[in-house]
Coordinates of C-alpha atoms in Angstrom, one line a residue:
Chain A
X239 CA -139.4 206.2 81.8
X240 CA -140.7 203.9 79.1
X241 CA -143.9 205.5 78.2
X242 CA -144.2 209.3 78.4
X243 CA -147.0 211.5 77.2
X244 CA -145.5 214.7 75.8
X245 CA -147.2 217.9 76.9
X246 CA -145.3 220.5 74.8
X247 CA -143.5 221.1 71.5
X248 CA -139.9 222.2 71.3
X249 CA -138.6 224.1 68.3
X250 CA -134.9 224.6 67.5
X251 CA -132.4 224.2 64.7
X252 CA -131.8 220.5 65.2
X253 CA -135.5 219.7 65.5
X254 CA -138.0 219.0 62.7
X255 CA -140.1 222.0 61.7
X256 CA -143.2 220.5 63.2
X257 CA -141.5 220.6 66.5
X258 CA -140.2 217.9 68.8
X259 CA -142.8 216.6 71.3
X260 CA -141.4 216.7 74.8
X261 CA -142.4 216.4 78.4
X262 CA -142.0 219.6 80.4
X263 CA -141.8 219.4 84.2
X264 CA -141.9 222.4 86.4
X265 CA -139.3 222.2 89.2
X266 CA -138.0 224.6 91.8
X267 CA -134.8 225.6 90.0
X268 CA -136.3 225.6 86.5
X269 CA -137.8 223.5 83.7
X270 CA -136.9 219.9 83.0
X271 CA -137.5 218.9 79.4
X272 CA -137.4 215.3 78.3
X273 CA -137.6 214.6 74.6
X274 CA -139.8 211.8 73.3
X275 CA -137.8 211.2 70.1
X276 CA -134.5 209.9 71.6
X277 CA -135.0 207.8 74.7
X278 CA -131.5 206.3 74.2
X279 CA -129.7 209.5 75.2
X280 CA -132.8 210.7 76.8
X281 CA -131.0 212.8 79.3
X282 CA -133.5 215.3 80.6
X283 CA -132.4 218.9 79.8
X284 CA -132.6 221.3 82.7
X285 CA -133.1 225.0 82.1
X286 CA -132.8 227.4 84.9
X287 CA -135.5 230.1 85.2
X288 CA -132.9 232.8 85.0
X289 CA -132.3 232.1 81.3
X290 CA -136.0 232.0 80.2
X291 CA -138.1 234.5 78.4
X292 CA -141.8 234.1 78.1
X293 CA -144.5 235.5 75.8
X294 CA -147.8 234.5 74.2
X295 CA -148.0 232.9 70.8
X296 CA -149.7 230.4 68.5
X297 CA -152.6 230.7 66.2
X298 CA -155.0 232.3 68.7
X299 CA -152.3 233.8 71.0
X300 CA -153.4 231.3 73.6
X301 CA -150.2 229.3 74.0
X302 CA -147.3 230.1 76.3
X303 CA -144.0 230.5 74.4
X304 CA -140.8 230.0 76.4
X305 CA -137.5 230.9 74.8
X306 CA -133.9 230.4 75.9
X307 CA -130.5 230.2 74.4
X308 CA -129.5 226.6 74.7
X309 CA -126.1 225.0 74.0
X310 CA -127.2 224.2 70.4
X311 CA -128.8 227.5 69.6
X312 CA -132.0 229.1 70.4
X313 CA -134.8 226.9 71.7
X314 CA -138.5 227.7 71.7
X315 CA -141.1 225.8 73.7
X316 CA -144.8 226.0 73.0
X317 CA -147.0 225.1 76.0
X318 CA -150.8 224.9 76.0
X319 CA -151.4 222.3 78.7
X320 CA -153.2 224.4 81.4
X321 CA -151.8 222.3 84.3
X322 CA -148.2 222.9 83.3
X323 CA -148.9 226.6 82.7
X324 CA -150.5 227.0 86.1
X325 CA -147.6 225.1 87.8
X326 CA -145.1 227.3 85.9
X327 CA -146.9 230.4 86.9
X328 CA -147.0 229.5 90.6
X329 CA -143.3 228.7 90.9
X330 CA -142.0 231.4 88.6
X331 CA -139.3 233.7 90.1
X332 CA -139.8 237.4 90.4
X333 CA -137.8 238.4 87.3
X334 CA -140.2 236.4 85.1
X335 CA -143.5 237.4 86.8
X336 CA -143.7 240.7 84.9
X337 CA -143.3 239.2 81.4
X338 CA -145.6 236.4 82.5
X339 CA -148.2 238.9 83.5
X340 CA -147.7 240.7 80.2
X341 CA -148.2 237.5 78.3
X342 CA -151.3 236.7 80.2
X343 CA -152.5 240.2 79.5
X344 CA -151.9 239.8 75.8
X345 CA -153.9 236.6 75.8
X346 CA -156.7 238.4 77.6
X347 CA -156.6 241.3 75.1
X348 CA -156.8 239.0 72.1
X349 CA -159.7 237.1 73.6
X350 CA -161.4 240.4 74.6
X351 CA -160.9 241.9 71.2
X352 CA -162.3 238.8 69.5
X353 CA -165.3 238.7 71.7
X354 CA -165.9 242.4 71.1
X355 CA -165.7 242.1 67.3
X356 CA -168.0 239.1 67.3
X357 CA -170.5 240.6 69.6
X358 CA -170.5 243.8 67.4
X359 CA -171.0 241.7 64.3
X360 CA -173.6 239.5 66.0
X361 CA -175.3 242.6 67.4
X362 CA -175.5 244.2 64.0
X363 CA -177.1 241.1 62.4
X364 CA -179.5 240.7 65.3
X365 CA -180.6 244.3 65.3
X366 CA -181.1 244.2 61.5
X367 CA -183.3 241.2 61.9
X368 CA -185.1 242.5 65.0
X369 CA -185.5 245.9 63.4
X370 CA -187.1 244.4 60.4
X371 CA -189.4 242.1 62.4
X372 CA -190.6 244.6 65.0
X373 CA -189.8 248.1 63.9
X374 CA -190.8 247.5 60.3
X375 CA -194.5 248.1 60.5
X376 CA -194.3 251.6 58.9
X377 CA -192.0 250.2 56.2
X378 CA -194.3 247.3 55.6
X379 CA -197.3 249.6 55.4
X380 CA -195.5 251.8 52.8
X381 CA -194.5 248.8 50.8
X382 CA -198.0 247.3 51.0
X383 CA -199.7 250.5 49.9
X384 CA -197.5 250.5 46.8
X385 CA -198.6 247.1 45.7
X386 CA -201.5 247.4 43.2
X387 CA -204.6 245.4 44.0
X388 CA -204.3 243.5 40.7
X389 CA -201.0 242.0 41.9
X390 CA -202.6 241.0 45.1
X391 CA -205.5 239.4 43.2
X392 CA -203.1 237.5 41.0
X393 CA -201.2 236.3 44.0
X394 CA -204.3 235.2 45.9
X395 CA -206.0 233.7 42.8
X396 CA -203.2 231.3 41.9
X397 CA -203.1 230.0 45.5
X398 CA -206.9 229.9 45.6
X399 CA -207.2 227.9 42.3
X400 CA -204.4 225.6 43.4
X401 CA -206.2 225.0 46.7
X402 CA -209.6 224.5 45.2
X403 CA -208.3 222.0 42.6
X404 CA -207.7 219.5 45.5
X405 CA -211.1 220.2 47.2
X406 CA -214.7 219.3 46.6
X407 CA -216.3 222.6 45.8
X408 CA -220.0 223.1 46.4
X409 CA -221.3 224.9 43.3
X410 CA -225.0 225.5 44.1
X411 CA -227.6 224.9 46.8
X412 CA -229.1 226.7 49.7
X413 CA -225.7 227.0 51.5
X414 CA -224.1 228.7 48.5
X415 CA -227.1 231.0 48.1
X416 CA -227.1 231.8 51.9
X417 CA -223.4 232.8 51.8
X418 CA -224.0 234.7 48.6
X419 CA -226.7 236.7 50.4
X420 CA -224.5 237.4 53.4
X421 CA -221.6 238.5 51.2
X422 CA -223.8 240.7 49.1
X423 CA -225.3 242.5 52.1
X424 CA -221.9 243.1 53.6
X425 CA -220.0 244.2 50.5
X426 CA -222.8 246.6 49.7
X427 CA -221.8 248.5 52.8
X428 CA -218.1 248.7 52.0
X429 CA -217.2 252.1 50.5
X430 CA -214.7 252.3 47.6
X431 CA -214.3 248.5 47.6
X432 CA -211.5 247.6 45.2
X433 CA -212.0 243.9 45.6
X434 CA -214.4 241.6 43.9
X435 CA -215.0 239.1 46.6
X436 CA -215.3 235.5 45.7
X437 CA -216.7 233.2 48.4
X438 CA -216.5 229.5 47.9
X439 CA -218.1 226.7 50.0
X440 CA -215.9 223.6 50.3
X441 CA -217.2 220.3 51.5
X442 CA -215.1 219.4 54.5
X443 CA -215.8 218.7 58.2
X444 CA -213.1 221.0 59.2
X445 CA -214.5 223.9 61.3
X446 CA -212.7 226.6 59.5
X447 CA -212.8 229.6 57.1
X448 CA -210.0 231.6 55.6
X449 CA -209.3 234.5 53.3
X450 CA -206.6 235.0 50.8
X451 CA -205.2 238.3 49.6
X452 CA -207.3 239.7 46.7
X453 CA -210.7 238.8 48.1
X454 CA -210.8 235.0 47.9
X455 CA -212.6 233.5 50.8
X456 CA -213.2 229.8 51.6
X457 CA -215.8 228.6 54.1
X458 CA -215.9 224.9 55.0
X459 CA -219.2 223.1 55.4
X460 CA -217.9 222.0 58.8
X461 CA -218.1 225.5 60.1
X462 CA -221.6 226.0 58.7
X463 CA -222.8 222.8 60.3
X464 CA -221.4 224.0 63.7
X465 CA -223.1 227.4 63.5
X466 CA -226.5 227.8 65.0
X467 CA -227.6 230.7 62.9
X468 CA -226.8 232.5 59.7
X469 CA -225.7 235.5 61.8
X470 CA -222.9 233.4 63.4
X471 CA -221.5 232.4 59.9
X472 CA -221.9 236.0 58.9
X473 CA -219.7 237.0 61.8
X474 CA -216.9 234.7 60.7
X475 CA -217.3 235.9 57.1
X476 CA -217.2 239.5 58.2
X477 CA -214.0 238.9 60.1
X478 CA -212.4 237.2 57.1
X479 CA -213.6 240.0 54.7
X480 CA -211.8 242.5 56.9
X481 CA -208.6 240.6 56.7
X482 CA -208.8 241.1 53.0
X483 CA -209.8 244.8 53.2
X484 CA -207.1 245.6 55.7
X485 CA -204.6 243.7 53.4
X486 CA -203.4 241.7 56.4
X487 CA -202.2 238.8 54.2
X488 CA -200.1 241.1 52.1
X489 CA -198.6 242.7 55.2
X490 CA -197.5 239.3 56.5
X491 CA -196.0 238.3 53.1
X492 CA -194.1 241.5 52.8
X493 CA -192.8 241.1 56.4
X494 CA -191.7 237.5 55.9
X495 CA -190.2 238.4 52.5
X496 CA -188.1 241.1 54.3
X497 CA -186.9 238.6 56.8
X498 CA -186.1 236.0 54.2
X499 CA -184.2 238.6 52.1
X500 CA -182.1 239.6 55.0
X501 CA -181.5 236.0 55.8
X502 CA -180.5 235.4 52.2
X503 CA -178.1 238.3 52.2
X504 CA -176.6 237.3 55.5
X505 CA -176.2 233.6 54.7
X506 CA -175.6 234.1 51.0
X507 CA -178.1 231.5 49.9
X508 CA -179.2 232.4 46.5
X509 CA -181.0 229.1 45.9
X510 CA -183.1 229.9 48.9
X511 CA -184.8 232.8 47.2
X512 CA -186.2 230.6 44.5
X513 CA -187.4 228.0 47.0
X514 CA -188.9 230.8 49.0
X515 CA -191.0 232.0 46.1
X516 CA -192.4 228.5 45.6
X517 CA -193.1 228.1 49.3
X518 CA -195.0 231.3 49.3
X519 CA -198.0 229.6 47.8
X520 CA -198.0 227.1 50.7
X521 CA -197.3 229.9 53.1
X522 CA -200.5 231.7 52.2
X523 CA -202.6 229.0 53.8
X524 CA -200.6 228.8 57.0
X525 CA -200.3 232.5 57.4
X526 CA -201.1 233.2 61.0
X527 CA -202.3 236.7 61.4
X528 CA -200.8 238.7 64.1
X529 CA -202.7 239.5 67.3
X530 CA -203.1 243.1 66.3
X531 CA -204.4 242.1 62.9
X532 CA -206.9 239.7 64.5
X533 CA -208.2 242.4 66.8
X534 CA -208.5 244.8 63.9
X535 CA -210.4 242.2 61.8
X536 CA -212.7 241.6 64.8
X537 CA -213.5 245.2 65.4
X538 CA -213.9 246.2 61.7
X539 CA -215.9 243.0 61.2
X540 CA -218.2 244.0 64.0
X541 CA -218.7 247.4 62.5
X542 CA -219.4 246.0 59.1
X543 CA -222.0 243.6 60.5
X544 CA -223.6 246.6 62.2
X545 CA -223.7 248.6 58.9
X546 CA -225.2 245.6 57.0
X547 CA -227.9 245.3 59.7
X548 CA -226.8 241.8 60.6
X549 CA -227.1 241.0 64.3
X550 CA -223.4 241.3 65.5
X551 CA -224.2 239.2 68.6
X552 CA -224.0 236.1 66.4
X553 CA -220.3 236.7 65.9
X554 CA -219.6 236.9 69.6
X555 CA -221.8 233.9 70.6
X556 CA -220.2 231.7 67.9
X557 CA -216.6 232.7 69.0
X558 CA -217.6 232.0 72.6
X559 CA -219.2 228.7 71.9
X560 CA -216.2 227.5 69.9
X561 CA -213.8 228.4 72.6
X562 CA -215.9 226.7 75.3
X563 CA -216.3 223.3 73.6
X564 CA -213.3 221.2 73.1
X565 CA -215.0 218.5 71.3
X566 CA -213.5 217.8 67.9
X567 CA -210.8 219.8 66.3
X568 CA -211.6 223.5 65.9
X569 CA -209.3 224.4 63.1
X570 CA -210.5 228.0 63.0
X571 CA -209.5 228.4 66.6
X572 CA -206.0 227.1 66.1
X573 CA -205.3 230.1 63.8
X574 CA -207.7 232.4 65.7
X575 CA -206.9 231.9 69.4
X576 CA -210.0 232.7 71.4
X577 CA -209.8 234.0 74.8
X578 CA -212.1 235.8 77.3
X579 CA -210.3 239.1 76.7
X580 CA -211.1 239.0 73.0
X581 CA -214.8 238.3 73.5
X582 CA -215.0 241.0 76.2
X583 CA -213.4 243.5 73.9
X584 CA -216.0 242.7 71.2
X585 CA -218.8 243.0 73.7
X586 CA -217.5 246.4 74.9
X587 CA -217.2 247.5 71.3
X588 CA -220.7 246.3 70.5
X589 CA -222.1 248.2 73.5
X590 CA -220.4 251.4 72.3
X591 CA -221.9 251.1 68.8
X592 CA -225.3 252.8 68.1
X593 CA -228.1 250.4 68.4
X594 CA -229.6 249.3 65.0
X595 CA -232.5 247.0 64.6
X596 CA -231.2 244.0 62.7
X597 CA -232.9 242.7 59.6
X598 CA -233.2 238.9 59.3
X599 CA -231.8 236.9 56.4
X600 CA -234.2 235.7 53.7
X601 CA -233.1 232.0 54.1
X602 CA -234.0 229.6 56.9
X603 CA -230.7 228.5 58.5
X604 CA -232.1 225.2 59.7
X605 CA -232.9 224.3 56.1
X606 CA -229.5 225.3 54.9
X607 CA -228.0 223.0 57.5
X608 CA -230.3 220.1 56.5
X609 CA -229.2 220.7 52.9
X610 CA -225.6 220.1 54.1
X611 CA -226.6 216.8 55.5
X612 CA -226.5 217.8 59.1
X613 CA -229.0 216.9 61.8
X614 CA -230.5 220.1 63.2
X615 CA -228.2 221.2 66.0
X616 CA -229.6 220.5 69.4
X617 CA -228.5 223.0 72.0
X618 CA -226.4 221.3 74.6
Chain B
X234 CA -152.5 200.2 61.7
X235 CA -150.3 200.6 58.7
X236 CA -150.9 202.9 55.8
X237 CA -149.5 203.5 52.4
X238 CA -150.2 205.9 49.5
X239 CA -150.8 204.2 46.2
X240 CA -150.4 206.0 42.8
X241 CA -149.0 209.2 44.2
X242 CA -149.9 212.2 42.1
X243 CA -153.2 213.5 40.9
X244 CA -155.3 210.4 41.5
X245 CA -153.9 208.6 44.6
X246 CA -155.5 206.2 47.0
X247 CA -154.6 205.2 50.6
X248 CA -154.3 201.6 51.6
X249 CA -154.9 201.2 55.3
X250 CA -154.2 197.9 56.9
X251 CA -156.2 197.3 60.0
X252 CA -155.5 194.7 62.7
X253 CA -158.5 192.8 64.1
X254 CA -160.6 195.2 66.2
X255 CA -159.0 198.3 64.9
X256 CA -161.0 201.0 63.1
X257 CA -160.5 204.2 61.1
X258 CA -162.9 207.0 60.5
X259 CA -163.1 208.5 57.0
X260 CA -165.0 211.1 55.2
X261 CA -168.3 209.8 54.0
X262 CA -168.0 208.2 50.6
X263 CA -164.2 207.8 50.9
X264 CA -164.2 204.0 50.9
X265 CA -163.2 202.6 47.5
X266 CA -162.8 198.9 48.3
X267 CA -162.1 196.8 51.4
X268 CA -161.6 193.3 52.7
X269 CA -164.8 191.3 53.6
X270 CA -163.6 191.3 57.2
X271 CA -164.3 195.1 57.5
X272 CA -167.6 196.5 58.5
X273 CA -168.7 200.0 57.4
X274 CA -170.6 202.0 59.9
X275 CA -172.1 205.4 59.5
X276 CA -171.5 207.6 62.4
X277 CA -172.3 211.1 63.4
X278 CA -169.0 212.2 64.9
X279 CA -169.6 214.4 68.0
X280 CA -173.2 213.4 68.3
X281 CA -176.2 214.7 66.3
X282 CA -175.6 218.4 67.1
X283 CA -171.9 218.1 66.4
X284 CA -172.6 216.5 63.1
X285 CA -175.2 219.0 62.3
X286 CA -173.0 221.9 63.1
X287 CA -170.2 220.4 61.1
X288 CA -172.5 220.0 58.1
X289 CA -173.8 223.5 58.2
X290 CA -170.8 225.3 59.6
X291 CA -167.9 223.8 57.8
X292 CA -169.6 222.2 54.8
X293 CA -168.0 218.8 55.8
X294 CA -170.2 215.8 55.4
X295 CA -172.8 215.1 58.0
X296 CA -171.8 211.5 58.6
X297 CA -168.3 210.1 58.9
X298 CA -167.9 206.5 58.0
X299 CA -166.1 204.2 60.3
X300 CA -164.4 201.2 58.9
X301 CA -164.0 198.5 61.5
X302 CA -162.1 195.2 61.2
X303 CA -164.6 193.3 63.2
X304 CA -164.0 189.8 61.8
X305 CA -160.3 189.8 61.6
X306 CA -157.5 191.8 60.0
X307 CA -158.1 193.4 56.6
X308 CA -157.4 196.4 54.5
X309 CA -159.4 199.3 53.0
X310 CA -158.7 201.5 50.1
X311 CA -159.7 205.2 50.5
X312 CA -159.8 208.0 48.1
X313 CA -160.9 211.7 48.1
X314 CA -163.5 213.2 45.7
X315 CA -161.3 215.7 44.0
X316 CA -158.1 215.0 42.1
X317 CA -155.1 215.9 44.2
X318 CA -152.5 214.6 46.5
X319 CA -152.8 212.9 49.8
X320 CA -150.5 213.4 52.8
X321 CA -150.3 211.2 55.9
X322 CA -149.4 212.9 59.2
X323 CA -148.8 211.3 62.6
X324 CA -150.3 213.1 65.6
X325 CA -148.7 212.5 68.9
X326 CA -151.2 214.2 71.2
X327 CA -149.3 217.5 71.4
X328 CA -149.2 218.8 67.9
X329 CA -152.7 219.7 66.5
X330 CA -153.7 221.0 63.1
X331 CA -156.2 223.4 61.7
X332 CA -157.6 221.8 58.6
X333 CA -159.8 223.7 56.0
X334 CA -163.2 222.1 55.5
X335 CA -162.4 219.9 52.5
X336 CA -159.0 218.7 53.7
X337 CA -159.9 215.8 55.9
X338 CA -159.9 212.3 54.4
X339 CA -159.4 209.9 57.2
X340 CA -158.1 209.5 60.7
X341 CA -157.3 206.8 63.2
X342 CA -159.5 206.1 66.2
X343 CA -157.6 208.4 68.6
X344 CA -158.1 211.4 66.4
X345 CA -160.4 214.1 67.7
X346 CA -162.2 216.3 65.3
X347 CA -163.8 219.6 66.4
X348 CA -165.2 222.6 64.7
X349 CA -163.4 225.8 65.4
X350 CA -164.6 229.3 64.7
X351 CA -162.1 231.7 63.2
X352 CA -161.8 235.3 64.0
X353 CA -163.8 237.8 61.9
X354 CA -161.1 238.9 59.5
X355 CA -159.7 235.4 59.0
X356 CA -163.2 234.0 58.5
X357 CA -164.3 236.6 56.0
X358 CA -161.1 237.0 54.0
X359 CA -159.0 233.9 54.7
X360 CA -160.8 231.8 52.1
X361 CA -161.6 229.0 54.5
X362 CA -164.8 230.3 55.8
X363 CA -165.6 231.0 59.5
X364 CA -165.4 227.4 60.6
X365 CA -162.5 225.1 60.2
X366 CA -161.7 221.7 61.7
X367 CA -159.4 221.5 64.6
X368 CA -157.8 218.0 64.6
X369 CA -155.9 216.8 67.6
X370 CA -155.4 213.6 69.4
X371 CA -153.1 210.7 68.7
X372 CA -152.6 208.6 65.6
X373 CA -152.6 208.8 61.9
X374 CA -154.3 211.7 60.0
X375 CA -154.8 211.6 56.3
X376 CA -155.4 214.9 54.5
X377 CA -156.2 215.5 50.8
X378 CA -155.8 218.5 48.6
X379 CA -156.9 219.9 45.3
X380 CA -153.7 219.6 43.2
X381 CA -150.4 218.8 44.8
X382 CA -149.6 219.2 48.5
X383 CA -146.7 221.3 49.4
X384 CA -145.2 221.4 52.9
X385 CA -143.8 224.7 54.2
X386 CA -141.6 224.4 57.3
X387 CA -141.3 227.5 59.4
X388 CA -138.7 228.2 62.0
X389 CA -139.7 230.3 65.0
X390 CA -140.6 233.8 63.7
X391 CA -140.0 232.8 60.1
X392 CA -142.7 234.3 57.9
X393 CA -144.2 233.1 54.6
X394 CA -147.1 234.5 52.5
X395 CA -149.8 232.2 51.2
X396 CA -152.6 233.2 48.9
X397 CA -155.9 232.5 50.6
X398 CA -157.8 229.4 49.5
X399 CA -154.6 227.6 48.9
X400 CA -154.4 226.5 52.5
X401 CA -154.9 222.9 53.4
X402 CA -153.7 222.6 57.0
X403 CA -151.5 224.4 59.5
X404 CA -150.1 223.7 62.9
X405 CA -151.6 225.5 65.9
X406 CA -148.2 226.9 66.8
X407 CA -148.2 229.0 63.7
X408 CA -150.2 232.2 63.5
X409 CA -151.4 234.2 60.6
X410 CA -152.7 237.6 59.6
X411 CA -154.7 238.5 56.6
X412 CA -153.3 241.3 54.5
X413 CA -153.7 242.9 51.1
X414 CA -151.5 241.3 48.5
X415 CA -149.9 244.6 47.5
X416 CA -149.8 247.9 49.3
X417 CA -152.6 249.5 47.3
X418 CA -156.2 248.3 47.4
X419 CA -156.8 248.5 43.6
X420 CA -153.5 246.8 42.7
X421 CA -154.3 244.2 45.3
X422 CA -157.2 243.0 43.3
X423 CA -155.9 243.6 39.8
X424 CA -152.8 241.5 40.7
X425 CA -155.3 238.6 41.0
X426 CA -154.3 237.9 44.5
X427 CA -156.7 240.0 46.6
X428 CA -155.9 238.9 50.1
X429 CA -153.0 236.8 51.3
X430 CA -152.2 235.1 54.6
X431 CA -148.9 236.1 56.3
X432 CA -147.9 233.0 58.3
X433 CA -145.4 233.2 61.2
X434 CA -143.6 230.1 62.5
X435 CA -142.8 227.9 64.1
X436 CA -144.7 225.0 62.6
X437 CA -145.9 223.4 59.4
X438 CA -148.2 224.8 56.7
X439 CA -149.6 222.6 54.0
X440 CA -150.7 224.3 50.9
X441 CA -152.4 223.0 47.7
X442 CA -151.0 223.8 44.3
X443 CA -154.5 224.6 42.9
X444 CA -157.2 226.9 44.0
X445 CA -160.6 225.1 44.0
X446 CA -162.6 228.3 43.7
X447 CA -160.6 229.7 40.8
X448 CA -160.9 226.3 39.1
X449 CA -164.6 226.3 39.5
X450 CA -164.9 229.8 38.0
X451 CA -162.7 228.7 35.1
X452 CA -164.7 225.6 34.3
X453 CA -168.0 227.4 34.6
X454 CA -167.4 229.1 31.2
X455 CA -167.5 225.8 29.4
X456 CA -170.7 224.5 31.0
X457 CA -173.6 225.1 28.6
X458 CA -176.2 227.3 30.2
X459 CA -179.6 225.6 30.0
X460 CA -182.8 227.3 31.1

């Protein structure tokens, strides 16, 4: 045998401490061990089964340890090659089968215990995270109710100023006046309003509008060009105002902060907390409101329109129209998924509300749109 | 492939002679100098996910570099980042080693490097973290340490106690338990040792004579605190 590939390590007094690599062959009468180190007197050593003792050992208790008293002192063999172990197990005589089974049982127990510990630890982490994510609504509400409005305004304002500094803001004109009138009519109907709403028109073809915590609302001219009446814009505005009134943005922030804190505790990343605070500013713009929050803003928005004597049908028609058309990119829809169920719910809600005769706006919507540089919208 | 340790002691280097076509993989940034016949390739050992998990789980570098003698024989000089000794081991396909995350410097082509997850108590208290490198295969393996490397040879069932975070590498035939350094909890920490690893043979345990964490804590007091 010129080239042999060892499959086990043999330990004994005359061997190095790292063990002597050797080739173990399983035969009928016992084990034959050929050492790699001395091919000159490479007489294979035969050990009968009767003199062997087996157990489990090694770092993870996953190796088969075979011991016997050799001519030159005690020998210990560490086997981990599955083929050899299987062959050994199949030919093993009856007196060894019990210790063999015990060794196998030991390996199983170690693995089982390890799996158990890990699944317990994993389960605890998972349930903490899940608990915070799903079962935390009450905690979040308590936390949010304890945050003063001033804080909320500061938080929203810094993000708002930062956003506007990169945008072309429309300071005056019919569009600004029209939005001002809508805001005024609606806010007059909000009881105990702690917010001073600030609505800004930003020149951009993006069909979108968003609200930041603290009462900062941005409406893009793209959305105003798309709307066929002032009532439709008022519908979107009412929806956004109610995100602010219900403190939805704050709820999301508190929730994601909670998750981040748990993550930071679990993974021990202290740097992450700092980066997280910085990212929060960016986060405000990408905040996706949860489904429940959207529904709440829809329904409350509808009621607000009703109280302000603005025709609530505009809200529904605008939503429907946006969802039907797939021309262009409807940014507002990407964060406000529109579906039939949502429109139907609004219609049902509208039917349940007491009928009020709407009062028209003082501005002419077509003129507002012309002032934005848009051709009067032709119905498709 | 022949290798030799130059300047043994605190600031050693390894010189590896490569035959034409041979290659060696090394920790990213380990190459100090090499012959012009040698090409340096950056390689994500174990594929992208393997590299990613190694980076995040063990803190080892994302990329390994492969030094390949493509244009004829040549030599390369390799050195670790931290001051400390280097040891060269020969793997024969049967003996494999667990190596703590900063211990790997270089390995021959036939060396297989895998991440291995430790048990909960070993991971939390052993000082090496949850993930260590399991290095097996055939060929030369170069390890580095912080401080000097000391080899402990254990006979079957012989025990030895090592303070955690002094471990560099240990054979898979050894096993260890984490225990308190002294019998009492308070004394365990006031003695400055906290937890220790009780190793049981047979096999080899390589330890480093300095503890990187303690050294970091010690040096921190001299670093001026800026805003």
